[in-house]
Amino acid sequence: MLNSIDVPKQKIVIIGAGLAGLTCATELQALGFIVEVFEKSRGASGRMSTRRSANWEADHGAQYFTARDPAFIQTVASWMDQKQVALWAPNLKVFEDKHWRASQSRDQRYVATPGMSSLGKHLAKRLPIQFEQTISQIERVGSTWVLHSSEAGRMNTAYDGLVLAIPSPQALVLVKEVDSWASALAAASNMNACWTLMIKFVTQPAFDLDAGFVNNEIISWVCRNNSKPERVGDEYWVVHANPQWSQTFVELSKEDATAQMVACLAQLGFNCKDAAITTHRWRYASGSLATPPECYLSGEIKLGLCGDWLHGGRIEGAWLSGHKLATRLAALFPLV
Ligand SMILES: Cc1cc2nc3c(=O)[nH]c(=O)nc-3n(C[C@H](O)[C@H](O)[C@H](O)COP(=O)(O)OP(=O)(O)OC[C@H]3O[C@@H](n4cnc5c(N)ncnc54)[C@H](O)[C@@H]3O)c2cc1C
């Protein structure tokens, strides 16, 4: 077992500050490695995301998570103790054959508080992260890695190990010149888009519902965001289109995608007349390898990949993937 005293101060760079990258970086740091994180957007947490406006906020990416693996269950319990996460028990329904019915699901659902992005922002506080740095190239120099970013060009720091904690299409761009195994994995993982609406209705739905799974329609999920714990601001609903429809129509204009989803909402019983609607397109929302390897590591060139797409998709998979890669990567470095 490695501990923080025995491990030499090797430098590991992690690309991507979603849950997988944050988890991997946090655990490597705890083991005594020097870590640096690069993130292309302005803040941490990736697809665990909360859109904030003057009078409202809404989780427009991941909606909630479940916990089945013992290590993740333990971590979620500690997040709950720290008040970073809370249980969410929505009035949950299913739309099928033109009707809403009660859901039979007994899953325990967790959400970060006060928004889904809060957990990533909390984890990010203890890590050195450079935001607004889009890594555009990774270069092997001797036994080290050097990065190039769109904003800063070629950087000077040499790293002993490199972790890509980013969606597979973005990982593929970076690894295709340097590692054929990693490229094959990334190329085999298709990720689907997700068209998302954030809506303030003028006329509230007549039926009692906090969230609903929708089957056999272009919409797959509706959720009253304010039904989650500690949400503030105007009452907003989040609506996701299903992955197949979103991917097929990924190049629609926002106006056309919105119009089709609004028509579908009418079928579900929602009245969108005069509603305030904000539309977002997630280009790489979901997807996973059919046989998930959990994470990837080349011991020879000290290159690792982690993320939900390597571990069954979803938040629990992202955490587990980052967690497992940190352990495997740490084991590559000799003890002093
Ligand atoms: C609409 C939607 C709904 C979802 N619903 C659920 C749900 O209800 N439950 C659930 O469990 N999961 C859900 N998910 C999936 C969940 O969000 C993901 O499984 C999880 O957040 C993935 O974490 P990650 O760290 O692997 O990747 P990400 O969160 O995508 O993090 C990757 C990070 O890398 C950054 N990045 C990418 N390329 C570069 C680059 N070149 N340089 C620098 N930075 C880069 C990105 O900006 C991002 O911050 C949903 C996702 C979406 C989009």
Coordinates of C-alpha atoms and ligand atoms in Angstrom, one line a residue:
M1 CA 0.0 0.0 0.0
L2 CA 1.4 3.4 -1.0
N3 CA 1.4 6.2 1.5
S4 CA 2.1 9.8 1.3
I5 CA 5.5 9.6 3.0
D6 CA 7.0 6.9 0.7
V7 CA 6.1 8.3 -2.7
P8 CA 8.5 10.6 -4.5
K9 CA 7.4 14.0 -5.7
Q10 CA 6.5 13.0 -9.2
K11 CA 4.5 15.5 -11.3
I12 CA 1.2 14.3 -12.8
V13 CA -0.9 16.4 -15.1
I14 CA -4.6 15.8 -15.4
I15 CA -6.7 17.2 -18.3
G16 CA -10.3 17.8 -17.5
A17 CA -11.9 19.0 -14.2
G18 CA -15.1 16.9 -14.3
L19 CA -15.7 14.4 -11.5
A20 CA -13.3 11.7 -13.0
G21 CA -10.4 14.2 -13.3
L22 CA -11.1 15.8 -9.9
T23 CA -11.2 12.4 -8.2
C24 CA -8.0 11.2 -9.9
A25 CA -6.2 14.4 -9.0
T26 CA -7.4 14.5 -5.4
E27 CA -6.3 10.9 -4.8
L28 CA -2.9 11.3 -6.4
Q29 CA -2.4 14.5 -4.4
A30 CA -3.3 12.6 -1.2
L31 CA -0.7 9.9 -2.1
G32 CA 2.1 12.6 -2.3
F33 CA 2.2 13.4 -6.0
I34 CA 2.4 16.9 -7.3
V35 CA -0.7 17.4 -9.5
E36 CA -1.7 20.1 -11.9
V37 CA -5.1 20.2 -13.6
F38 CA -6.0 21.9 -16.9
E39 CA -9.6 22.7 -17.7
K40 CA -11.0 24.3 -20.9
S41 CA -14.0 26.0 -19.3
R42 CA -14.2 28.7 -16.7
G43 CA -15.1 26.4 -13.8
A44 CA -14.9 22.8 -12.5
S45 CA -17.4 20.0 -12.6
G46 CA -17.9 19.3 -16.3
R47 CA -21.3 17.7 -17.1
M48 CA -22.4 18.0 -13.5
S49 CA -23.5 21.4 -14.4
T50 CA -25.7 24.2 -13.1
R51 CA -26.8 27.1 -15.3
R52 CA -27.2 30.3 -13.3
S53 CA -29.1 33.4 -14.3
A54 CA -30.2 36.5 -12.4
N55 CA -33.4 35.0 -11.0
W56 CA -33.1 31.3 -11.5
E57 CA -30.7 28.4 -11.7
A58 CA -31.1 24.9 -13.0
D59 CA -29.1 21.7 -13.3
H60 CA -29.0 21.3 -17.1
G61 CA -26.5 18.4 -17.2
A62 CA -26.6 15.5 -14.9
Q63 CA -29.8 15.3 -12.8
Y64 CA -28.9 13.1 -9.9
F65 CA -26.8 10.0 -9.1
T66 CA -27.1 6.6 -7.6
A67 CA -24.5 4.7 -5.6
R68 CA -24.0 0.9 -5.8
D69 CA -20.2 0.3 -5.4
P70 CA -19.1 0.0 -1.8
A71 CA -16.2 2.5 -2.2
F72 CA -18.5 5.0 -3.9
I73 CA -21.2 4.5 -1.2
Q74 CA -18.6 5.3 1.4
T75 CA -17.5 8.5 -0.5
V76 CA -21.1 9.6 -0.9
A77 CA -21.7 9.2 2.8
S78 CA -18.7 11.5 3.5
W79 CA -20.0 14.1 1.0
M80 CA -23.4 13.9 2.9
D81 CA -21.6 14.5 6.2
Q82 CA -19.9 17.5 4.7
K83 CA -23.3 18.8 3.4
Q84 CA -22.1 18.6 -0.2
V85 CA -24.7 16.1 -1.2
A86 CA -28.3 15.3 -0.1
L87 CA -30.9 12.7 -0.8
W88 CA -33.6 13.7 -3.3
A89 CA -36.9 11.8 -3.2
P90 CA -39.0 13.3 -6.0
N91 CA -42.6 12.5 -6.8
L92 CA -41.5 10.4 -9.8
K93 CA -43.6 9.3 -12.6
V94 CA -43.3 7.5 -16.0
F95 CA -45.0 8.6 -19.2
E96 CA -46.0 5.7 -21.4
D97 CA -48.9 4.9 -23.8
K98 CA -50.0 8.6 -23.5
H99 CA -50.4 8.5 -19.7
W100 CA -48.4 9.3 -16.6
R101 CA -48.2 6.6 -14.0
A102 CA -46.3 6.3 -10.7
S103 CA -42.8 5.0 -11.0
Q104 CA -41.9 1.7 -9.3
S105 CA -38.3 2.7 -8.9
R106 CA -36.9 2.3 -5.4
D107 CA -33.5 3.8 -6.2
Q108 CA -32.0 6.2 -3.7
R109 CA -31.2 9.4 -5.6
Y110 CA -28.5 11.9 -4.6
V111 CA -27.9 15.4 -5.7
A112 CA -25.1 17.9 -5.0
T113 CA -26.2 21.0 -3.1
P114 CA -27.1 23.7 -3.7
G115 CA -26.6 22.8 -7.4
M116 CA -25.1 19.8 -9.2
S117 CA -21.9 21.8 -10.0
S118 CA -21.3 22.5 -6.3
L119 CA -19.6 19.2 -5.7
G120 CA -17.0 19.7 -8.4
K121 CA -16.4 23.2 -7.2
H122 CA -15.9 21.9 -3.7
L123 CA -13.4 19.2 -4.8
A124 CA -11.6 21.8 -7.0
K125 CA -10.8 24.1 -4.0
R126 CA -7.9 21.9 -2.9
L127 CA -6.4 21.4 -6.4
P128 CA -4.1 23.6 -8.5
I129 CA -6.3 24.1 -11.6
Q130 CA -5.7 26.3 -14.6
F131 CA -9.0 27.2 -16.2
E132 CA -9.7 28.3 -19.7
Q133 CA -6.8 26.2 -21.0
T134 CA -7.9 23.9 -23.9
I135 CA -5.2 21.3 -24.3
S136 CA -4.7 20.9 -28.0
Q137 CA -1.7 18.6 -28.2
I138 CA 0.3 16.3 -25.9
E139 CA 3.9 15.8 -26.7
R140 CA 6.3 13.0 -25.5
V141 CA 9.7 14.5 -24.7
G142 CA 12.1 11.8 -23.5
S143 CA 10.4 10.1 -20.6
T144 CA 8.1 13.1 -19.9
W145 CA 5.0 14.9 -21.2
V146 CA 4.7 18.4 -22.4
L147 CA 1.4 20.2 -23.2
H148 CA 0.2 22.6 -25.8
S149 CA -2.9 24.7 -25.2
S150 CA -5.0 26.7 -27.7
E151 CA -4.5 29.7 -25.4
A152 CA -0.9 29.5 -24.3
G153 CA 0.8 27.4 -27.0
R154 CA 3.6 25.0 -26.0
M155 CA 4.1 25.1 -22.2
N156 CA 7.5 24.6 -20.5
T157 CA 6.6 22.2 -17.7
A158 CA 7.6 18.5 -18.1
Y159 CA 5.3 16.0 -16.4
D160 CA 6.1 12.4 -15.3
G161 CA 2.6 11.2 -16.0
L162 CA -0.4 12.4 -17.9
V163 CA -4.1 11.7 -17.4
L164 CA -6.9 12.5 -19.9
A165 CA -10.2 12.8 -18.0
I166 CA -12.2 14.0 -20.9
P167 CA -15.0 12.6 -23.2
S168 CA -13.8 10.0 -25.7
P169 CA -14.0 12.1 -28.9
Q170 CA -11.9 14.8 -27.3
A171 CA -9.5 12.2 -25.9
L172 CA -9.1 10.7 -29.4
V173 CA -7.9 13.9 -30.9
L174 CA -5.1 14.1 -28.3
V175 CA -4.0 10.4 -28.3
K176 CA -4.2 9.5 -31.9
E177 CA -0.6 10.4 -32.7
V178 CA 0.9 9.0 -29.5
D179 CA -0.8 5.7 -28.4
S180 CA -2.6 3.3 -30.8
W181 CA -4.3 1.3 -27.9
A182 CA -5.7 4.4 -26.3
S183 CA -6.8 5.6 -29.8
A184 CA -8.6 2.3 -30.5
L185 CA -10.5 2.6 -27.1
A186 CA -11.5 6.2 -27.7
A187 CA -12.6 5.5 -31.3
A188 CA -14.8 2.5 -30.1
S189 CA -16.8 4.7 -27.7
N190 CA -19.6 6.6 -29.3
M191 CA -21.0 9.5 -27.3
N192 CA -24.5 10.9 -27.9
A193 CA -25.6 14.4 -27.8
C194 CA -28.4 15.8 -25.6
W195 CA -30.8 18.6 -26.4
T196 CA -31.8 20.3 -23.2
L197 CA -34.5 22.9 -22.4
M198 CA -34.7 25.0 -19.2
I199 CA -38.2 26.3 -18.8
K200 CA -40.2 28.7 -16.7
F201 CA -43.9 27.9 -17.3
V202 CA -46.6 30.6 -17.0
T203 CA -49.2 27.8 -16.5
Q204 CA -48.0 25.2 -14.1
P205 CA -48.8 21.6 -15.1
A206 CA -52.1 20.4 -13.8
F207 CA -50.7 17.1 -12.5
D208 CA -48.6 16.4 -9.5
L209 CA -45.0 15.6 -10.6
D210 CA -41.5 16.4 -9.6
A211 CA -39.7 14.4 -12.2
G212 CA -40.6 11.9 -15.0
F213 CA -39.0 9.4 -17.3
V214 CA -40.7 9.5 -20.7
N215 CA -40.7 6.4 -22.9
N216 CA -41.0 6.3 -26.7
E217 CA -41.1 10.1 -27.3
I218 CA -38.3 12.5 -28.3
I219 CA -38.2 13.7 -24.7
S220 CA -36.8 11.3 -22.2
W221 CA -36.8 13.3 -18.9
V222 CA -38.6 16.2 -17.3
C223 CA -37.8 17.6 -13.9
R224 CA -38.9 20.4 -11.6
N225 CA -35.5 21.7 -10.6
N226 CA -36.8 23.4 -7.5
S227 CA -38.0 20.1 -6.1
K228 CA -34.3 19.3 -5.3
P229 CA -33.0 20.3 -1.9
E230 CA -31.6 23.8 -1.4
R231 CA -32.6 25.1 -4.9
V232 CA -33.5 28.8 -5.0
G233 CA -34.9 31.3 -7.5
D234 CA -37.8 31.1 -9.9
E235 CA -39.4 27.7 -10.5
Y236 CA -37.6 26.1 -13.5
W237 CA -38.1 22.8 -15.2
V238 CA -35.3 20.9 -17.0
V239 CA -36.2 18.8 -20.1
H240 CA -33.9 16.4 -21.9
A241 CA -34.4 14.9 -25.3
N242 CA -33.5 11.2 -25.7
P243 CA -29.9 10.3 -26.8
Q244 CA -30.9 8.8 -30.1
W245 CA -33.1 11.7 -31.2
S246 CA -30.5 14.3 -29.9
Q247 CA -27.7 12.6 -31.8
T248 CA -29.6 12.2 -35.0
F249 CA -30.6 15.9 -34.9
V250 CA -27.5 17.3 -33.3
E251 CA -27.0 19.8 -36.1
L252 CA -30.6 21.3 -35.8
S253 CA -30.7 25.0 -35.0
K254 CA -31.7 25.8 -31.4
E255 CA -35.0 27.2 -32.7
D256 CA -35.9 24.0 -34.5
A257 CA -34.9 21.7 -31.7
T258 CA -36.8 23.8 -29.2
A259 CA -39.9 23.8 -31.4
Q260 CA -39.9 20.0 -31.7
M261 CA -39.4 19.5 -28.0
V262 CA -42.2 22.0 -27.2
A263 CA -44.6 20.1 -29.4
C264 CA -43.6 16.9 -27.6
L265 CA -44.2 18.7 -24.2
A266 CA -47.7 19.5 -25.2
Q267 CA -48.3 15.7 -25.7
L268 CA -47.0 15.2 -22.2
G269 CA -49.5 17.7 -20.8
F270 CA -47.3 20.8 -20.4
N271 CA -48.5 24.2 -21.6
C272 CA -45.5 26.1 -23.0
K273 CA -47.6 29.2 -24.0
D274 CA -45.5 32.3 -23.0
A275 CA -43.0 30.2 -21.2
A276 CA -39.4 31.5 -20.9
I277 CA -37.2 28.8 -22.6
T278 CA -33.4 28.5 -22.7
T279 CA -32.0 25.8 -24.9
H280 CA -28.6 24.1 -24.6
R281 CA -27.0 21.4 -26.7
W282 CA -24.6 18.9 -25.1
R283 CA -22.5 17.6 -27.9
Y284 CA -21.0 14.7 -25.9
A285 CA -23.6 13.9 -23.2
S286 CA -23.6 10.2 -22.7
G287 CA -22.2 6.9 -23.9
S288 CA -19.8 4.2 -22.8
L289 CA -17.8 1.4 -24.2
A290 CA -19.8 -1.8 -24.5
T291 CA -17.3 -3.7 -22.4
P292 CA -16.0 -1.0 -20.0
P293 CA -12.3 -1.4 -19.0
E294 CA -12.9 0.9 -16.0
C295 CA -9.8 3.0 -17.0
Y296 CA -6.8 2.8 -19.3
L297 CA -3.1 3.0 -18.4
S298 CA 0.0 2.6 -20.5
G299 CA 2.7 1.8 -18.0
E300 CA 5.4 2.3 -20.7
I301 CA 4.5 6.0 -21.5
K302 CA 2.6 6.8 -18.2
L303 CA -0.5 7.8 -20.0
G304 CA -3.9 7.2 -18.4
L305 CA -7.5 7.7 -19.5
C306 CA -10.4 7.9 -17.1
G307 CA -14.0 9.1 -17.4
D308 CA -17.6 7.8 -17.4
W309 CA -17.2 6.4 -20.9
L310 CA -14.7 3.8 -19.6
H311 CA -16.9 2.8 -16.7
G312 CA -20.5 2.3 -17.8
G313 CA -21.4 6.0 -18.1
R314 CA -22.9 8.2 -15.4
I315 CA -21.5 9.9 -12.3
E316 CA -20.8 6.8 -10.3
G317 CA -18.8 5.4 -13.2
A318 CA -16.8 8.7 -13.6
W319 CA -15.9 8.6 -9.9
L320 CA -14.9 4.9 -10.0
S321 CA -12.8 5.4 -13.2
G322 CA -10.8 8.3 -11.7
H323 CA -10.4 6.5 -8.4
K324 CA -9.1 3.3 -10.0
L325 CA -6.8 5.1 -12.4
A326 CA -5.2 7.0 -9.5
T327 CA -4.4 3.7 -7.7
R328 CA -3.0 2.1 -10.8
L329 CA -0.9 5.1 -11.8
A330 CA 0.5 5.5 -8.3
A331 CA 1.6 1.9 -8.4
L332 CA 3.8 2.6 -11.5
F333 CA 6.1 4.9 -9.6
P334 CA 8.9 3.3 -7.5
L335 CA 9.0 3.9 -3.8
V336 CA 12.0 5.7 -2.4
Ligands
LIG1 C1 -27.7 16.2 -20.2 C2 -27.0 15.2 -19.3 C3 -27.7 14.4 -18.3 C4 -27.1 13.5 -17.5 N1 -27.8 12.9 -16.5 C5 -27.1 12.1 -15.7 C6 -27.8 11.6 -14.5 O1 -29.0 11.9 -14.2 N2 -27.1 10.8 -13.7 C7 -25.8 10.4 -13.9 O2 -25.2 9.7 -13.1 N3 -25.1 10.9 -15.0 C8 -25.8 11.8 -15.8 N4 -25.1 12.3 -16.9 C9 -23.7 11.9 -17.1 C10 -22.7 12.6 -16.1 O3 -22.8 14.0 -16.2 C11 -21.3 12.1 -16.5 O4 -21.3 10.7 -16.4 C12 -20.2 12.6 -15.6 O5 -20.5 14.0 -15.2 C13 -18.9 12.5 -16.4 O6 -17.8 13.0 -15.7 P1 -16.4 13.0 -16.4 O7 -15.4 13.6 -15.4 O8 -16.1 11.7 -16.9 O9 -16.5 14.0 -17.7 P2 -16.9 15.5 -17.8 O10 -17.9 15.9 -16.7 O11 -17.4 15.7 -19.2 O12 -15.6 16.3 -17.6 C14 -14.6 16.5 -18.6 C15 -14.0 17.8 -18.5 O13 -12.9 17.9 -19.4 C16 -13.0 19.2 -20.0 N5 -12.2 19.1 -21.2 C17 -12.6 18.4 -22.4 N6 -11.7 18.5 -23.3 C18 -10.7 19.3 -22.8 C19 -9.4 19.8 -23.3 N7 -9.0 19.5 -24.5 N8 -8.7 20.5 -22.5 C20 -9.1 20.9 -21.3 N9 -10.2 20.5 -20.7 C21 -11.0 19.7 -21.5 C22 -14.4 19.6 -20.1 O14 -14.7 21.0 -20.2 C23 -15.0 19.0 -18.8 O15 -15.0 19.9 -17.8 C24 -25.7 13.3 -17.7 C25 -25.0 14.1 -18.6 C26 -25.6 15.0 -19.4 C27 -24.8 15.9 -20.3

